[in-house]
Amino acid sequence: MIPIIRRLPAIDAGYSCIFEGMDKRTLVVIGGGAAGFFCAVNAAAMDPSMTVILLEKSSKLLSKVRISGGGRCNVTHACFKVPELAKKYPRGEKFVKKSFGYFNPADTIQWFEKRGVALKAEEDGRMFPVSDDSGSIIDCLLEQARIHGVQVRLNQEVLALEQTANGWKVVTNSGSLPAQAVCVASGGYPKSSQFNWLKTTKHSLEDPVPSLFTFNLPGHSIRSLMGVVVEPVQVKITGTKLVEKGPVLITHWGLSGPAVLKLSAWGARLLAERNWHFTMLVNWVPAYHEQNLLEFIRGFRNEKGAQKLINRNPFGLPQRFWEYLLAEAGAQGNEKWGELPAKEQNKLVKLLCAMELEVKGKTTFKEEFVTAGGIQLAEVNPATMESRLHPGLYFAGEVLDVDGITGGFNFQHAWTSGWLAARSIVKK
């Protein structure tokens, strides 16, 4: 029998389609973010006979996609070797190494391009839509939902999951839904208590802590340089092995930029244990260490002694930052290199190579915020995203204890896990 398709009045986002005249399986996807949408649209495309319902707790869809990358959406990263790619995940490296064997950045690029959204790689490997507009990704996913009849329902908070003889019952704030398969793609939560609705599944949880955050330097004079970017910079947490190199952005609250965000990801749990109070060492000229920098400055002083300090910056640092360092070292900007006393030379070297900064607190933003923690990976099959405890229950995206550094890696995990869950559900 050919199914009769009847269009219903718009439900919230306006994408609703039901099939009549045939017995069908039902998939309920919990979460209207990247992972949830990717699972829903792929499952619906792979099996048109299946009813796919996507539930979103809020009134907005794909909100992180919209604001990520400054509104451009850092879709993925141009890293195509799976072992190398997996090393970009502070938590979940072994897990994603297996899952990326089935769907990786090359597959993501192909998937979007096949649907009319071309991607481009920037110098640092980050990949964005050619349009430089996250709306291109959102429109693509919404269009796929419309084409394949995904029922999108907003303002639907899931309160509990209950296993039944035929699958699952999804209990929401407006009733309950029967489903043969459920994919949980609800994202990360900042508090363990927010995972309570999943307790009936008996899955174990790693306590959530923030990842990808910036470092606060309350009261420090460097904050007056808000907006200055220095690159490359090496940042290290004292008393640990945590060290990263890359651009650093000085903000009105402290330090941000890729080097800091990566460091926060690798140190997420350790820094949480320290209540985000620690000392960091910053080398603004990582091509040097203190000894060879002192030798360089002495040589430069002899060679360019007649030139003014303020006018002759031998390290290519931003001018405002260079003037700040000179002042902090006690040097007079208008004095000549040849007149720089030994004491000021030593202070300048220390500031350039080993500036000590006391961090007290963190700042997170919706654009970069990621949670470390979630469903323990030992309880999920990385090839299918299916629960090892319950058949028909799947997980995708940040709800799992997987998180990557900044650069498109978290979205890639979302696409991969969503696609794998969809494929597995359809194959079953």
GROMACS .gro file of N, CA, C and O in nm, residues 188-253:
model
  264
  188GLY      N    1   2.501   1.907   2.691
  188GLY     CA    2   2.562   1.896   2.823
  188GLY      C    3   2.486   1.979   2.924
  188GLY      O    4   2.412   2.071   2.890
  189TYR      N    5   2.503   1.944   3.050
  189TYR     CA    6   2.440   2.019   3.159
  189TYR      C    7   2.548   2.066   3.255
  189TYR      O    8   2.642   1.991   3.285
  190PRO      N    9   2.536   2.188   3.308
  190PRO     CA   10   2.638   2.237   3.402
  190PRO      C   11   2.629   2.172   3.540
  190PRO      O   12   2.726   2.173   3.616
  191LYS      N   13   2.511   2.113   3.575
  191LYS     CA   14   2.493   2.053   3.707
  191LYS      C   15   2.450   1.908   3.694
  191LYS      O   16   2.367   1.874   3.607
  192SER      N   17   2.502   1.823   3.782
  192SER     CA   18   2.468   1.680   3.781
  192SER      C   19   2.318   1.659   3.799
  192SER      O   20   2.260   1.566   3.740
  193SER      N   21   2.254   1.743   3.880
  193SER     CA   22   2.111   1.726   3.908
  193SER      C   23   2.026   1.738   3.782
  193SER      O   24   1.914   1.685   3.776
  194GLN      N   25   2.078   1.806   3.679
  194GLN     CA   26   2.001   1.823   3.557
  194GLN      C   27   1.995   1.697   3.472
  194GLN      O   28   1.920   1.690   3.376
  195PHE      N   29   2.073   1.596   3.511
  195PHE     CA   30   2.067   1.466   3.445
  195PHE      C   31   1.966   1.373   3.512
  195PHE      O   32   1.950   1.258   3.471
  196ASN      N   33   1.894   1.421   3.614
  196ASN     CA   34   1.806   1.333   3.693
  196ASN      C   35   1.702   1.261   3.609
  196ASN      O   36   1.665   1.148   3.641
  197TRP      N   37   1.654   1.324   3.504
  197TRP     CA   38   1.550   1.260   3.423
  197TRP      C   39   1.602   1.135   3.350
  197TRP      O   40   1.522   1.054   3.303
  198LEU      N   41   1.736   1.120   3.347
  198LEU     CA   42   1.795   1.002   3.284
  198LEU      C   43   1.824   0.890   3.384
  198LEU      O   44   1.871   0.783   3.346
  199LYS      N   45   1.796   0.915   3.512
  199LYS     CA   46   1.832   0.817   3.615
  199LYS      C   47   1.762   0.684   3.598
  199LYS      O   48   1.815   0.579   3.635
  200THR      N   49   1.641   0.685   3.541
  200THR     CA   50   1.568   0.560   3.523
  200THR      C   51   1.638   0.466   3.427
  200THR      O   52   1.610   0.346   3.425
  201THR      N   53   1.731   0.518   3.346
  201THR     CA   54   1.804   0.433   3.252
  201THR      C   55   1.918   0.358   3.321
  201THR      O   56   1.979   0.270   3.261
  202LYS      N   57   1.950   0.398   3.446
  202LYS     CA   58   2.057   0.335   3.524
  202LYS      C   59   2.196   0.357   3.464
  202LYS      O   60   2.291   0.288   3.498
  203HIS      N   61   2.207   0.454   3.373
  203HIS     CA   62   2.338   0.485   3.315
  203HIS      C   63   2.422   0.563   3.416
  203HIS      O   64   2.370   0.643   3.493
  204SER      N   65   2.552   0.539   3.413
  204SER     CA   66   2.645   0.610   3.502
  204SER      C   67   2.684   0.743   3.439
  204SER      O   68   2.692   0.755   3.316
  205LEU      N   69   2.710   0.840   3.524
  205LEU     CA   70   2.742   0.975   3.477
  205LEU      C   71   2.874   1.023   3.533
  205LEU      O   72   2.907   0.998   3.649
  206GLU      N   73   2.951   1.090   3.448
  206GLU     CA   74   3.067   1.164   3.493
  206GLU      C   75   3.019   1.304   3.527
  206GLU      O   76   2.952   1.369   3.446
  207ASP      N   77   3.051   1.351   3.648
  207ASP     CA   78   3.005   1.483   3.689
  207ASP      C   79   3.049   1.591   3.590
  207ASP      O   80   3.165   1.592   3.546
  208PRO      N   81   2.960   1.681   3.554
  208PRO     CA   82   2.996   1.786   3.456
  208PRO      C   83   3.080   1.896   3.517
  208PRO      O   84   3.058   1.937   3.630
  209VAL      N   85   3.176   1.944   3.438
  209VAL     CA   86   3.252   2.064   3.472
  209VAL      C   87   3.268   2.145   3.343
  209VAL      O   88   3.264   2.089   3.234
  210PRO      N   89   3.287   2.277   3.353
  210PRO     CA   90   3.301   2.358   3.232
  210PRO      C   91   3.431   2.328   3.157
  210PRO      O   92   3.533   2.294   3.216
  211SER      N   93   3.424   2.338   3.027
  211SER     CA   94   3.542   2.331   2.941
  211SER      C   95   3.532   2.447   2.843
  211SER      O   96   3.424   2.503   2.824
  212LEU      N   97   3.645   2.485   2.783
  212LEU     CA   98   3.648   2.600   2.691
  212LEU      C   99   3.600   2.728   2.758
  212LEU      O  100   3.493   2.781   2.730
  213PHE      N  101   3.680   2.776   2.852
  213PHE     CA  102   3.647   2.901   2.920
  213PHE      C  103   3.771   2.991   2.922
  213PHE      O  104   3.883   2.947   2.895
  214THR      N  105   3.749   3.118   2.952
  214THR     CA  106   3.858   3.215   2.954
  214THR      C  107   3.901   3.240   3.098
  214THR      O  108   3.829   3.210   3.193
  215PHE      N  109   4.021   3.295   3.114
  215PHE     CA  110   4.081   3.312   3.247
  215PHE      C  111   4.063   3.456   3.296
  215PHE      O  112   4.100   3.551   3.226
  216ASN      N  113   4.010   3.470   3.416
  216ASN     CA  114   3.990   3.603   3.475
  216ASN      C  115   4.113   3.648   3.554
  216ASN      O  116   4.172   3.569   3.628
  217LEU      N  117   4.151   3.774   3.537
  217LEU     CA  118   4.265   3.834   3.607
  217LEU      C  119   4.217   3.960   3.679
  217LEU      O  120   4.251   4.072   3.639
  218PRO      N  121   4.137   3.943   3.786
  218PRO     CA  122   4.078   4.061   3.851
  218PRO      C  123   4.184   4.159   3.902
  218PRO      O  124   4.280   4.121   3.967
  219GLY      N  125   4.166   4.284   3.864
  219GLY     CA  126   4.254   4.390   3.912
  219GLY      C  127   4.386   4.404   3.840
  219GLY      O  128   4.463   4.496   3.868
  220HIS      N  129   4.417   4.316   3.745
  220HIS     CA  130   4.548   4.322   3.679
  220HIS      C  131   4.550   4.432   3.571
  220HIS      O  132   4.454   4.448   3.495
  221SER      N  133   4.662   4.501   3.564
  221SER     CA  134   4.675   4.614   3.470
  221SER      C  135   4.670   4.572   3.325
  221SER      O  136   4.637   4.653   3.238
  222ILE      N  137   4.700   4.445   3.295
  222ILE     CA  138   4.703   4.401   3.155
  222ILE      C  139   4.565   4.413   3.090
  222ILE      O  140   4.554   4.424   2.968
  223ARG      N  141   4.463   4.416   3.172
  223ARG     CA  142   4.326   4.424   3.118
  223ARG      C  143   4.299   4.557   3.048
  223ARG      O  144   4.203   4.567   2.970
  224SER      N  145   4.385   4.657   3.071
  224SER     CA  146   4.369   4.786   3.004
  224SER      C  147   4.396   4.774   2.854
  224SER      O  148   4.366   4.864   2.777
  225LEU      N  149   4.456   4.661   2.814
  225LEU     CA  150   4.489   4.639   2.672
  225LEU      C  151   4.380   4.561   2.600
  225LEU      O  152   4.405   4.496   2.499
  226MET      N  153   4.259   4.566   2.652
  226MET     CA  154   4.145   4.494   2.594
  226MET      C  155   4.142   4.505   2.442
  226MET      O  156   4.152   4.614   2.386
  227GLY      N  157   4.131   4.390   2.376
  227GLY     CA  158   4.123   4.386   2.231
  227GLY      C  159   4.253   4.355   2.161
  227GLY      O  160   4.255   4.325   2.042
  228VAL      N  161   4.364   4.359   2.235
  228VAL     CA  162   4.495   4.328   2.175
  228VAL      C  163   4.510   4.177   2.158
  228VAL      O  164   4.481   4.100   2.250
  229VAL      N  165   4.556   4.134   2.041
  229VAL     CA  166   4.583   3.993   2.013
  229VAL      C  167   4.733   3.975   1.993
  229VAL      O  168   4.796   4.050   1.917
  230VAL      N  169   4.792   3.879   2.062
  230VAL     CA  170   4.934   3.848   2.047
  230VAL      C  171   4.945   3.705   1.995
  230VAL      O  172   4.879   3.614   2.046
  231GLU      N  173   5.030   3.685   1.895
  231GLU     CA  174   5.044   3.551   1.835
  231GLU      C  175   5.185   3.533   1.778
  231GLU      O  176   5.237   3.625   1.713
  232PRO      N  177   5.243   3.412   1.800
  232PRO     CA  178   5.198   3.305   1.888
  232PRO      C  179   5.241   3.331   2.032
  232PRO      O  180   5.337   3.405   2.056
  233VAL      N  181   5.172   3.267   2.125
  233VAL     CA  182   5.203   3.280   2.268
  233VAL      C  183   5.201   3.141   2.329
  233VAL      O  184   5.119   3.057   2.290
  234GLN      N  185   5.289   3.117   2.426
  234GLN     CA  186   5.286   2.991   2.499
  234GLN      C  187   5.233   3.016   2.639
  234GLN      O  188   5.282   3.105   2.709
  235VAL      N  189   5.130   2.941   2.678
  235VAL     CA  190   5.071   2.956   2.811
  235VAL      C  191   5.083   2.825   2.887
  235VAL      O  192   5.062   2.717   2.830
  236LYS      N  193   5.120   2.834   3.013
  236LYS     CA  194   5.144   2.714   3.094
  236LYS      C  195   5.083   2.734   3.232
  236LYS      O  196   5.087   2.843   3.288
  237ILE      N  197   5.023   2.627   3.286
  237ILE     CA  198   4.973   2.630   3.424
  237ILE      C  199   5.085   2.581   3.513
  237ILE      O  200   5.135   2.468   3.496
  238THR      N  201   5.128   2.662   3.606
  238THR     CA  202   5.241   2.625   3.691
  238THR      C  203   5.204   2.503   3.777
  238THR      O  204   5.090   2.487   3.821
  239GLY      N  205   5.303   2.418   3.801
  239GLY     CA  206   5.282   2.299   3.882
  239GLY      C  207   5.211   2.187   3.809
  239GLY      O  208   5.171   2.088   3.870
  240THR      N  209   5.192   2.202   3.677
  240THR     CA  210   5.127   2.097   3.597
  240THR      C  211   5.205   2.079   3.466
  240THR      O  212   5.299   2.154   3.437
  241LYS      N  213   5.163   1.983   3.387
  241LYS     CA  214   5.221   1.963   3.254
  241LYS      C  215   5.137   2.032   3.146
  241LYS      O  216   5.163   2.016   3.027
  242LEU      N  217   5.038   2.108   3.188
  242LEU     CA  218   4.947   2.172   3.093
  242LEU      C  219   5.014   2.291   3.026
  242LEU      O  220   5.051   2.388   3.093
  243VAL      N  221   5.028   2.283   2.895
  243VAL     CA  222   5.089   2.392   2.819
  243VAL      C  223   5.027   2.395   2.679
  243VAL      O  224   4.999   2.289   2.621
  244GLU      N  225   5.004   2.514   2.626
  244GLU     CA  226   4.948   2.529   2.491
  244GLU      C  227   5.014   2.649   2.424
  244GLU      O  228   5.066   2.739   2.490
  245LYS      N  229   5.008   2.649   2.291
  245LYS     CA  230   5.063   2.759   2.214
  245LYS      C  231   4.962   2.803   2.108
  245LYS      O  232   4.895   2.720   2.048
  246GLY      N  233   4.952   2.934   2.088
  246GLY     CA  234   4.860   2.987   1.988
  246GLY      C  235   4.829   3.132   2.016
  246GLY      O  236   4.890   3.197   2.102
  247PRO      N  237   4.730   3.189   1.946
  247PRO     CA  238   4.692   3.328   1.968
  247PRO      C  239   4.631   3.348   2.106
  247PRO      O  240   4.559   3.261   2.157
  248VAL      N  241   4.658   3.463   2.167
  248VAL     CA  242   4.598   3.502   2.295
  248VAL      C  243   4.532   3.639   2.277
  248VAL      O  244   4.593   3.730   2.220
  249LEU      N  245   4.410   3.650   2.324
  249LEU     CA  246   4.335   3.775   2.319
  249LEU      C  247   4.327   3.832   2.460
  249LEU      O  248   4.287   3.762   2.553
  250ILE      N  249   4.366   3.957   2.476
  250ILE     CA  250   4.352   4.025   2.604
  250ILE      C  251   4.214   4.090   2.608
  250ILE      O  252   4.173   4.158   2.514
  251THR      N  253   4.140   4.063   2.716
  251THR     CA  254   4.004   4.113   2.729
  251THR      C  255   3.993   4.202   2.853
  251THR      O  256   4.087   4.213   2.931
  252HIS      N  257   3.875   4.259   2.873
  252HIS     CA  258   3.857   4.347   2.989
  252HIS      C  259   3.844   4.267   3.119
  252HIS      O  260   3.839   4.325   3.227
  253TRP      N  261   3.839   4.134   3.110
  253TRP     CA  262   3.836   4.052   3.232
  253TRP      C  263   3.961   3.967   3.248
  253TRP      O  264   3.987   3.911   3.352
   0.00000   0.00000   0.00000
